XYZ file of C-alpha atoms in Angstrom:
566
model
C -31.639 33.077 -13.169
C -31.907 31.806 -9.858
C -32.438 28.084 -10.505
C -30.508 25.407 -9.430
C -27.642 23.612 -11.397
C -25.410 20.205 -10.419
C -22.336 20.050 -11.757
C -21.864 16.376 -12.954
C -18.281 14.976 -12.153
C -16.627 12.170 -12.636
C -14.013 9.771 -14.844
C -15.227 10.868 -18.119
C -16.462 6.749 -18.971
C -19.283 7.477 -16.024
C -20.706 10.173 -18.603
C -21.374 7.149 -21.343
C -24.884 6.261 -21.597
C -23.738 2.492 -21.344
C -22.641 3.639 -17.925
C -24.347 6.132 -15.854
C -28.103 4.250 -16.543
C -29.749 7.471 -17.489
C -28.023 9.827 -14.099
C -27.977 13.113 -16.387
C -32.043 12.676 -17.902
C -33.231 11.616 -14.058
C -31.473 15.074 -12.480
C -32.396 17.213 -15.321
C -36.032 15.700 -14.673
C -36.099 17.620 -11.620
C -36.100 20.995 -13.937
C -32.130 21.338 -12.776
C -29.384 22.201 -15.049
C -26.928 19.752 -15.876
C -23.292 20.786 -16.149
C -20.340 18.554 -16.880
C -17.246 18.970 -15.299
C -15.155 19.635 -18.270
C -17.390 22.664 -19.282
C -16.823 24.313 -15.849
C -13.745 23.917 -14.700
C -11.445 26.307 -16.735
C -13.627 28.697 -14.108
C -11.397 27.731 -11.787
C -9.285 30.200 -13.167
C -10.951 32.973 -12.340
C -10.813 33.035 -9.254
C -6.908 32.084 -8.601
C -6.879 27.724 -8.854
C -7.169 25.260 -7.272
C -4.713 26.502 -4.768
C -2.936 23.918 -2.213
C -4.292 20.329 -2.103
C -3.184 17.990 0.915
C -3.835 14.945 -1.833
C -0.852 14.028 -4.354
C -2.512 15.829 -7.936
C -0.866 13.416 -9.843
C -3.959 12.160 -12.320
C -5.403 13.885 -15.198
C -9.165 13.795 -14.532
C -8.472 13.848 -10.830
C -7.304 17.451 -11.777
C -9.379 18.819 -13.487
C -12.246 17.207 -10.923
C -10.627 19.519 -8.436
C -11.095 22.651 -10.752
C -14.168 22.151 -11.187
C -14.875 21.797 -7.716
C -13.218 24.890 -6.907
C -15.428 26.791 -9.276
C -18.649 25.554 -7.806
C -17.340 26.015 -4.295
C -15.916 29.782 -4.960
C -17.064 31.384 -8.116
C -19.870 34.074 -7.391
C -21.403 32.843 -10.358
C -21.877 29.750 -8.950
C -23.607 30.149 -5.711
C -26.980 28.023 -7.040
C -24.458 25.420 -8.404
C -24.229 22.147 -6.401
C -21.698 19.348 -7.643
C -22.647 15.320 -7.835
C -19.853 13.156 -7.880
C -19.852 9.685 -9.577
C -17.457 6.414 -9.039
C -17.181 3.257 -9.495
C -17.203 0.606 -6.987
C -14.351 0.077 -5.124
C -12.475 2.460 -7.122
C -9.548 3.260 -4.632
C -8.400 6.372 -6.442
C -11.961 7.427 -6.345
C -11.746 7.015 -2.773
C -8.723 9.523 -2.422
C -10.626 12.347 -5.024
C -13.813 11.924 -3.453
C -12.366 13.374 0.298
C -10.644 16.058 -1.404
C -13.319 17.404 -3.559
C -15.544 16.657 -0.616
C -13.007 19.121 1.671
C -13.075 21.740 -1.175
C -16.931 21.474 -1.283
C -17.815 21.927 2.535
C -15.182 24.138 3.759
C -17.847 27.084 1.600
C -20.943 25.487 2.393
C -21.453 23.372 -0.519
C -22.941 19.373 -0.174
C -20.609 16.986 -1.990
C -22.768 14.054 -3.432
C -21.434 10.740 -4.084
C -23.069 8.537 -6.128
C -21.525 5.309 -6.761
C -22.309 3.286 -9.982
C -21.636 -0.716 -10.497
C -23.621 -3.100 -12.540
C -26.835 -2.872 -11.066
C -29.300 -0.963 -13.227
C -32.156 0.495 -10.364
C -31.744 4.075 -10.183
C -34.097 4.127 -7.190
C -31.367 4.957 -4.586
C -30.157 7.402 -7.110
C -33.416 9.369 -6.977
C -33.582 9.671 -3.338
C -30.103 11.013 -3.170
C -30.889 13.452 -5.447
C -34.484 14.358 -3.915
C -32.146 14.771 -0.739
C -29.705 16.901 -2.422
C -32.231 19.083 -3.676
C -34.223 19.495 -0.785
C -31.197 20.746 1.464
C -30.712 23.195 -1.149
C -33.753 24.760 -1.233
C -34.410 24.689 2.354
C -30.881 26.485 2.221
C -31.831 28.880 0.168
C -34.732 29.800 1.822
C -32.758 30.744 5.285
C -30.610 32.727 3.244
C -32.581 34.051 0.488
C -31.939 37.542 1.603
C -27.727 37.131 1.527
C -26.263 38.339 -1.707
C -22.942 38.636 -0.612
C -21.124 36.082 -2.927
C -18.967 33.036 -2.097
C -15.736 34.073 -0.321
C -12.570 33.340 -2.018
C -10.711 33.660 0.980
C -7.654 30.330 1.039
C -6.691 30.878 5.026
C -9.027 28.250 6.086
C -7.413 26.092 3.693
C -3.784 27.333 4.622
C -4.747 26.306 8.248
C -5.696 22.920 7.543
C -2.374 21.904 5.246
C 0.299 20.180 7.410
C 2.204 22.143 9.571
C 5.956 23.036 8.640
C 8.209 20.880 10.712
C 9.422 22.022 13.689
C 13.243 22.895 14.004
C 14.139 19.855 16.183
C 16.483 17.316 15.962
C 15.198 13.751 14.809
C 17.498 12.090 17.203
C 15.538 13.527 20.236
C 12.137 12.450 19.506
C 10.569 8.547 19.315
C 10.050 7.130 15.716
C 7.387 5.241 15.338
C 7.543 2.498 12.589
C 4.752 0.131 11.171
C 5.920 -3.648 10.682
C 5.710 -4.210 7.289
C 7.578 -7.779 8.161
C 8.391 -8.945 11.410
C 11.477 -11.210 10.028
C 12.722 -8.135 8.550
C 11.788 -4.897 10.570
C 13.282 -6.286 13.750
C 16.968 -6.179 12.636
C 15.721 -2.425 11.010
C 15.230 -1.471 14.574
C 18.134 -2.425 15.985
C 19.985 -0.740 13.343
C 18.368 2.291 14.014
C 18.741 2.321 17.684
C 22.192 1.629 17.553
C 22.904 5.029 15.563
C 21.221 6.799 18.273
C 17.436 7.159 16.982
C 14.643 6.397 19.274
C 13.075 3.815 16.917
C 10.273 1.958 18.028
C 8.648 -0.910 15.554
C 5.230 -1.682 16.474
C 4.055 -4.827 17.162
C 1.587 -6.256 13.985
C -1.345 -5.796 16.402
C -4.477 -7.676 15.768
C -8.301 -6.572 14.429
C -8.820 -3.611 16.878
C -6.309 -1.957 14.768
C -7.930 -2.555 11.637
C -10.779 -1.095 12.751
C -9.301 1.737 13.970
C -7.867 2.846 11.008
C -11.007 2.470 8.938
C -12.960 4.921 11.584
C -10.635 7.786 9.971
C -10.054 6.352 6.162
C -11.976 5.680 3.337
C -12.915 2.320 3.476
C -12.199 2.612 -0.598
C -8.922 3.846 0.274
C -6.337 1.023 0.346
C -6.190 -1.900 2.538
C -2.621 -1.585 4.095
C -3.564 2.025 4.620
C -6.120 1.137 7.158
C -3.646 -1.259 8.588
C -0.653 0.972 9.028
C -2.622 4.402 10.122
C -5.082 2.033 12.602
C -1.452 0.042 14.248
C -0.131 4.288 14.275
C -3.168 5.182 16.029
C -3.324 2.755 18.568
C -0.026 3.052 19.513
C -0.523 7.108 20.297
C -3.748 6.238 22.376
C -1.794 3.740 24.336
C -0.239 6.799 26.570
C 3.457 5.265 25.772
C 4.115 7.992 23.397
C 4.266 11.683 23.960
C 2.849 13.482 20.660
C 5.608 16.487 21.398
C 8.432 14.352 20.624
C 6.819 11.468 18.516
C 7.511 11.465 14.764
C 5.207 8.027 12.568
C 8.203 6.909 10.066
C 5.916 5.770 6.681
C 8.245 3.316 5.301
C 7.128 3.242 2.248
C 7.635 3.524 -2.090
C 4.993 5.546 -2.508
C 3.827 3.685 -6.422
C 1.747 5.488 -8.732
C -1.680 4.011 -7.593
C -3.219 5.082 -4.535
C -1.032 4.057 -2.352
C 1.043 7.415 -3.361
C -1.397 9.353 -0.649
C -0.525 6.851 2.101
C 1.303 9.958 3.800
C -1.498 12.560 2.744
C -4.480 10.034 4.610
C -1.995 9.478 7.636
C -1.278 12.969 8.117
C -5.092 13.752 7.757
C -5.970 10.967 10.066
C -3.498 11.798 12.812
C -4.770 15.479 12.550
C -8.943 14.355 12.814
C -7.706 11.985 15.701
C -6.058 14.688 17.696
C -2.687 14.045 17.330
C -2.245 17.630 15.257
C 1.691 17.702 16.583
C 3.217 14.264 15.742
C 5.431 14.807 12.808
C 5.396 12.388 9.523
C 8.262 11.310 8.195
C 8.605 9.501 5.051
C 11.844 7.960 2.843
C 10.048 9.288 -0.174
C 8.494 12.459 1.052
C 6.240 12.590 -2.052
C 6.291 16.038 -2.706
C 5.930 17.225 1.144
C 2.767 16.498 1.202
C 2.089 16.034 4.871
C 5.576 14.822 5.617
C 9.114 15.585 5.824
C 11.852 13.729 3.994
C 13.615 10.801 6.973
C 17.206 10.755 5.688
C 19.095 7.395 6.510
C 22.786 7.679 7.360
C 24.722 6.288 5.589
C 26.018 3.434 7.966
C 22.483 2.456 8.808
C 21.514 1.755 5.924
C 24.533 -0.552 5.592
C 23.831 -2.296 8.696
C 19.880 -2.303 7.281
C 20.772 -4.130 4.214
C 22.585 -6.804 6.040
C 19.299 -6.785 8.393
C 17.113 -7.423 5.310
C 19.705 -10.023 4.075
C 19.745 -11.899 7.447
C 15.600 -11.453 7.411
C 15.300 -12.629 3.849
C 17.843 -15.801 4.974
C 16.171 -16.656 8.689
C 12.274 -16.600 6.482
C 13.625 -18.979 4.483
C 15.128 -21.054 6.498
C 12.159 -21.148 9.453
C 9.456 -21.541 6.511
C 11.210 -24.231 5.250
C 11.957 -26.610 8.598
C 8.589 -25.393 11.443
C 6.262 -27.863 9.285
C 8.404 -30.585 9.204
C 10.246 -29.963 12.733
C 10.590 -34.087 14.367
C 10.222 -31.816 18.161
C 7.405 -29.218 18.055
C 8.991 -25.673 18.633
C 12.957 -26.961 17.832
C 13.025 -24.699 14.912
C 11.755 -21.451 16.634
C 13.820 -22.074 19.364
C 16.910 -21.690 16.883
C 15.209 -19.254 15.148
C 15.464 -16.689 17.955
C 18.784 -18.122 18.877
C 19.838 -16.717 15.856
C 17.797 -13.659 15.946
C 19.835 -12.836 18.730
C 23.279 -13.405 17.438
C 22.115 -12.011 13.653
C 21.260 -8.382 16.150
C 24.945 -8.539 17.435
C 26.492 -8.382 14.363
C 23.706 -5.915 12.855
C 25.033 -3.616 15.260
C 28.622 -4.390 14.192
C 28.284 -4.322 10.956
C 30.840 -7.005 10.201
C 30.678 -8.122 6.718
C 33.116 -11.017 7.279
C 30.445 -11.689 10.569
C 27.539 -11.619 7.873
C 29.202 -14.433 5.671
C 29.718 -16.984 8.717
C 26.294 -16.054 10.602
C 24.785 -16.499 7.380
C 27.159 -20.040 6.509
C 26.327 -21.172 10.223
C 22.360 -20.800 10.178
C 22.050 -22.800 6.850
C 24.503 -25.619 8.556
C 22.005 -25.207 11.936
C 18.956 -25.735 10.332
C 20.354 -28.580 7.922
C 20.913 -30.250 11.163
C 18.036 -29.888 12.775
C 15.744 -32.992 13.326
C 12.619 -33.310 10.899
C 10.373 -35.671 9.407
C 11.069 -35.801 6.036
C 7.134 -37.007 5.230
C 6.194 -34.728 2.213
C 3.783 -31.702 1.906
C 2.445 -29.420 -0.041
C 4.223 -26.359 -1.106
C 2.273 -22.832 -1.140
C 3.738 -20.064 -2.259
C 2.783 -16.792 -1.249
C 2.913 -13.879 -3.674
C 1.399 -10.406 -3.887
C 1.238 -6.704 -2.474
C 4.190 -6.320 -0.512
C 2.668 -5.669 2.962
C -0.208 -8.138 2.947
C 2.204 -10.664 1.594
C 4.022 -10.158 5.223
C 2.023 -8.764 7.750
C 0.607 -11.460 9.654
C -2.397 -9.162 10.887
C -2.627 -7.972 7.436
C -3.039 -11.230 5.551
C -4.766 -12.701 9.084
C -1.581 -14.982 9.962
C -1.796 -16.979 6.442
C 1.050 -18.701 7.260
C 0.119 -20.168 10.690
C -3.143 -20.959 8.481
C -0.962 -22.928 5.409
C 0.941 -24.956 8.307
C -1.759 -25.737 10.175
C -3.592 -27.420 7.321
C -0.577 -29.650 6.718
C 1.294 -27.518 4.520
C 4.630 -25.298 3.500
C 4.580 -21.648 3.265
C 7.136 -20.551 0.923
C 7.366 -16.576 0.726
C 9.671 -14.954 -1.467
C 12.818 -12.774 -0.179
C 11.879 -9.098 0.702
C 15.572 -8.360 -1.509
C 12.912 -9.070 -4.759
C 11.534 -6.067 -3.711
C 14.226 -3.691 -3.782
C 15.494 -5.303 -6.322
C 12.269 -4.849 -8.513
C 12.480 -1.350 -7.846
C 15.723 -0.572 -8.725
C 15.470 -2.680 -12.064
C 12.095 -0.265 -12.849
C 14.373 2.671 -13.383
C 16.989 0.959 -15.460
C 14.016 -0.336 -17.548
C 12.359 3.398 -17.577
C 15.805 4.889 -18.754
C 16.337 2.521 -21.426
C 12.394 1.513 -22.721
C 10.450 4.370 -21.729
C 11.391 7.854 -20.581
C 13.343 7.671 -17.852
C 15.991 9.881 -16.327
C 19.949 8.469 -16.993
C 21.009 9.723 -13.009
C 18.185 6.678 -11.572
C 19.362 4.546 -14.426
C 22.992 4.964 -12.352
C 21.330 4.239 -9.153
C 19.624 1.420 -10.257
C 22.586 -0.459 -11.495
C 24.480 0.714 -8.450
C 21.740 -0.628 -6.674
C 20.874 -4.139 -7.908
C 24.510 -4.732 -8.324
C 25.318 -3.790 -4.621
C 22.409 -6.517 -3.342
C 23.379 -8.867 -5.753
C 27.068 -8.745 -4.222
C 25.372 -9.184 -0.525
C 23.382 -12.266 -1.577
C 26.405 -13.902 -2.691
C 27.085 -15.318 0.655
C 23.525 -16.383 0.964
C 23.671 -18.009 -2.764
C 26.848 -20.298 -1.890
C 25.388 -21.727 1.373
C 21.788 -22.728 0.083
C 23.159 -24.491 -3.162
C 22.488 -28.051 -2.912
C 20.530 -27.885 0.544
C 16.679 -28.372 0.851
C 16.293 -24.690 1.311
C 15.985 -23.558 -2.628
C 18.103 -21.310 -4.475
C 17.816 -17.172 -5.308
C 17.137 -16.063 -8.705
C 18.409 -12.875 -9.790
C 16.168 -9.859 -10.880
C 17.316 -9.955 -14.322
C 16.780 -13.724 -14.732
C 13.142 -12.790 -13.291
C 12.459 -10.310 -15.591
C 13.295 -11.832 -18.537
C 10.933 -13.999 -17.319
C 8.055 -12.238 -16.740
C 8.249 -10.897 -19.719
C 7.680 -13.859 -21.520
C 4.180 -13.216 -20.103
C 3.772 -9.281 -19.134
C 5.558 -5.879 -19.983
C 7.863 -4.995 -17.227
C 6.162 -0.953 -17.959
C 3.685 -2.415 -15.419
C 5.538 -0.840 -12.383
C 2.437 0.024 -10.425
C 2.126 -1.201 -7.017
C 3.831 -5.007 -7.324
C 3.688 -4.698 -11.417
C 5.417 -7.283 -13.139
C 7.288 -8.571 -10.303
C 3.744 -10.407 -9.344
C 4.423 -12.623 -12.583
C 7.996 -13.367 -12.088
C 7.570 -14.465 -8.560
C 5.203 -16.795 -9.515
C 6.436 -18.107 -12.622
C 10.085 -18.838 -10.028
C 8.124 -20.508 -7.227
C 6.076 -22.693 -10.449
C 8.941 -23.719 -11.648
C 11.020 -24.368 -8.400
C 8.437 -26.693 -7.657
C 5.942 -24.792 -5.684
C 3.123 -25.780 -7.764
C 0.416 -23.877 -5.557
C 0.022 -20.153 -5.158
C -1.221 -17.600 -3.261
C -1.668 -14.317 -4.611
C -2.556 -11.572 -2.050
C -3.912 -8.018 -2.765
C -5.966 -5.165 -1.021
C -9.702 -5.289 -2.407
C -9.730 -3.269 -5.332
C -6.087 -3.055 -5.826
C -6.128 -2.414 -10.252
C -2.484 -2.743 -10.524
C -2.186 -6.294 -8.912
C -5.181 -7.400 -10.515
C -4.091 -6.825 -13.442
C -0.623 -8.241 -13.004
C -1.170 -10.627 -10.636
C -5.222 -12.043 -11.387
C -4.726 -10.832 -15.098
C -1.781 -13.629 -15.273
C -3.163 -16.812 -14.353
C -4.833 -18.515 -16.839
C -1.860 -17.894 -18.920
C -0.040 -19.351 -15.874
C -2.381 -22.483 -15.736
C -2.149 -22.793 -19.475
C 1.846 -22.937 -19.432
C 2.114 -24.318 -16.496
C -0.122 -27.418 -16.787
C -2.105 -28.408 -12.887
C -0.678 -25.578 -11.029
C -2.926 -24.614 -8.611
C -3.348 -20.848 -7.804
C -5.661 -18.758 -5.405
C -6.361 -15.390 -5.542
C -7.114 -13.715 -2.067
C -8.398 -10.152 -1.313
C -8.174 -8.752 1.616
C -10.072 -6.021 3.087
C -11.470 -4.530 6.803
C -14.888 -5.741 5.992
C -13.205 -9.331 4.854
C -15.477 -12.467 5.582
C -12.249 -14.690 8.052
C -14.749 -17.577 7.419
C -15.084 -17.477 3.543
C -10.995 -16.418 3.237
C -10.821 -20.056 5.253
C -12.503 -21.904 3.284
C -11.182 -20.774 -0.124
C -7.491 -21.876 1.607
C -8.914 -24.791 2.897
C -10.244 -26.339 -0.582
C -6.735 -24.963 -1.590
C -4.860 -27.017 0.587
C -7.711 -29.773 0.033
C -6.486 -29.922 -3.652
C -3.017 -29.566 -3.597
C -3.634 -32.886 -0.849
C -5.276 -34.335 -3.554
């Protein structure tokens, strides 16, 4: 008829009156139409799908958000339609829908409002956007009042903005660039790497610059570590070290079923809007290709990998354990590094008989070294697996724990792998799981647990603690959560802390991106139960973000430390 219509999108709970404050009556006010997603996006069909997406699809409503976007951006029927898109605050997998329905909105001309909705009631702000919205359609219309041609349907512009295919060249000729996800850990990965011939260049954690690099060219509802990693990746192309010809960005990475499955999909997109359109992404878990291309391991490096994250796990341990209580200030980084350097010799080597004496030998080092044996208090540190060790992440929480007078006690990277292997023997046998990662994941925690061995026998009966094995934890944590909850850190967050509780470590840290569901539920979701069971436990929960106040995160450790002083 010539009016105007809004398609109103959105996670179907924004369409509940309790919700959206009234959105639908205050657009329809403006004598609009109001059309809901759901009754518009089977149109999608008409005119071929969605077609390709450069976002994982992998959520229901997230789908069908996508179809209906597709309608109002290509149906001819739909050339008066406009679409209004509403979140929630902070939603992070908002954040990942609302660029791609944005993208499939304004590559044909159409405006993609967001309108986000939290507890606040004043629809004022709402009004103006939709005044806005209104007004640059009309004024649209009237430029092109005399068009009738209809919406093209045409996909090339889309083709052209998908990642490229990779180019037939070898891996081994061009640089790798990798993000630190823990300096303890990352450095043996390196020299591993190297050693089999790959040009493989860990970046250094980098400091607030990088941060706020990577939130010029992601969502800043779009995960934390995100904005870490792609700002560090960034950075290190500007620097003029790296030739974007032969320079591949290694995502090392799971890849969960939260947000953080489109890590590769907003690095590829970020690297392409920063101008670095020919530097290749390479992921372990390729997620589907989208954006990157699957980084096979040889076989011997990851060998010589594991005993790197072994030695990591083991020198963390040991360094956390002694620095706060060291009797000469900078004795126990001094042999730290000296056994950095030997722990490198053997990771090239790969000597497994090397592995058990290195490993023997540091624990005997460190027993020896001087210390004052004054007490202090313990803080664990739990959480999302790259804040919870990258010092620029978590902005150097450690340094931060020992310079208040206390001990940092962080939890062995193996949990990790560990935890993810045990997820697939749990899917297989709970849920509906496959039986081949069942295999894998027996193979796999069975393989680390035989590794750790060495480790196991020279911490028992030293100051340095003792390692708990997955299953133990899991039994655990179940005591308190379902180990279904395999999103992002999942139930491991529970069985980390309930080990460091009862180990003694009767203060906690718990570490997430802002707006990080999975660990919130897992990890915040679990502590008064915790401080129930577990009577005067102290525990903190910390979120970090780019827009983080350093002063209040401070001060919330401080009256931490304050009361485990106390």
């Amino acid at each position: 008829t010539g009016g105007i219509g809004i398609v109103l999108a959105g996670h179907p709970y924004h369409l509940d009156p309790e919700v959206h404050h009234g959105i639908p009556e205050l657009i329809s006010g403006y004598e609009v139409a109001v059309l809901t997603e759901d009754s518009v996006c089977h149109r999608a069909d008409d005119v071929g799908g969605v077609g390709e997406l450069y976002v994982v699809d992998q959520w229901a409503y997230h789908s069908r958000l996508y179809r209906a976007a597709t309608a109002t951006a290509i149906h001819p029927e739909f050339k008066n339609i406009q679409m209004v898109q509403l979140n929630s605050f902070g939603c992070g997998l908002d954040a990942i829908s609302a660029d791609q329905t944005a993208a499939i909105l304004e590559r044909r001309g159409k405006l993609h409002t967001l309108i986000k909705i939290d507890e606040g009631k004043n629809n004022g702000a709402v009004r103006i956007r939709i005044r806005s919205l209104l007004a640059s359609v009309r004024m649209k219309g009237e430029r092109k009042k005399d068009e009738t041609a209809p919406a093209s349907d045409d996909r090339s512009e889309d083709t052209a903005r998908l990642p490229k295919a990779a180019r037939r060249v070898q891996t081994k000729a061009r640089t790798i660039l990798c993000p630190p996800l823990s300096p303890h850990h990352f450095q043996f990965l390196e020299t591993a790497m190297r050693h089999a011939g790959f040009d493989f260049r860990v970046l250094p954690e980098g400091n607030r610059s990088a941060v706020e690099l990577g939130l010029q060219y992601v969502n800043n509802d779009a995960c934390y570590p995100a904005m870490v990693v792609i700002g560090q990746f960034i950075q290190a192309l500007r620097s003029g070290d790296y030739d974007p010809d032969t320079t591949d960005c290694l995502y090392a990475q799971t890849g969960g079923a939260c947000r953080a499955s489109n890590y590769v999909p907003l690095l590829r997109r970020a690297l392409d809007a920063a101008g670095f359109e020919d530097v290749r992404v390479l992921a372990v878990n390729a997620q589907g290709n989208v954006g990157a291309e699957r980084f096979s391991i040889p076989a011997p490096v990851v060998w010589r990998s594991v005993i790197g994250m072994l030695y990591g796990d083991a020198l963390m341990r040991l360094l956390y354990r002694t620095r706060p209580y060291e009797a000469a200030p900078g004795s126990a980084d001094a042999l730290y590094g000296e056994w950095v350097r030997r722990c490198k010799e053997n990771v090239t080597r790969g000597s497994w008989r090397a592995f058990k004496r290195d490993v023997a030998g540091m624990v005997r080092d460190f027993s020896d070294l001087a210390i004052d044996p004054s007490p202090k208090p313990r803080v664990g540190i739990v959480g999302e697996i790259l804040v919870k060790y990258h010092a620029n992440a978590n902005e150097r929480l450690v340094d931060v724990i020992e310079a208040e007078g206390g001990e940092a006690v962080v939890p062995d990277l193996a949990n990790f792998m560990l935890y993810c292997f045990h997820d697939s023997i749990y899917c297989h046998n709970r849920l509906s799981g496959g039986l081949l990662p069942c295999i894998v994941g027996h193979a796999g925690i069975e393989a680390i647990e035989y590794m750790r061995r060495p480790m196991l026998d020279a911490l028992r009966g030293t100051r340095f603690g003792e390692i708990h094995g997955i299953h133990r934890m899991a039994d655990s944590a179940e005591t308190m959560v379902s180990c279904a909850n395999q999103a992002g850190e999942g139930w491991l967050l529970a069985g980390e802390m309930m080990t460091l509780i009862e180990g003694g470590v009767r203060n906690v840290i718990c570490v997430q991106p802002f707006a990080c569901l999975p660990n919130h539920i897992t990890g915040k979701g679990v502590m008064k139960e915790l401080k129930r069971r577990y009577k005067g436990v102290n525990i903190l929960a910390l979120d970090y973000d780019a827009s983080v106040s350093n002063v209040n995160q401070l001060n919330r450790i401080k009256l931490l430390m304050a009361t485990a002083k106390a």
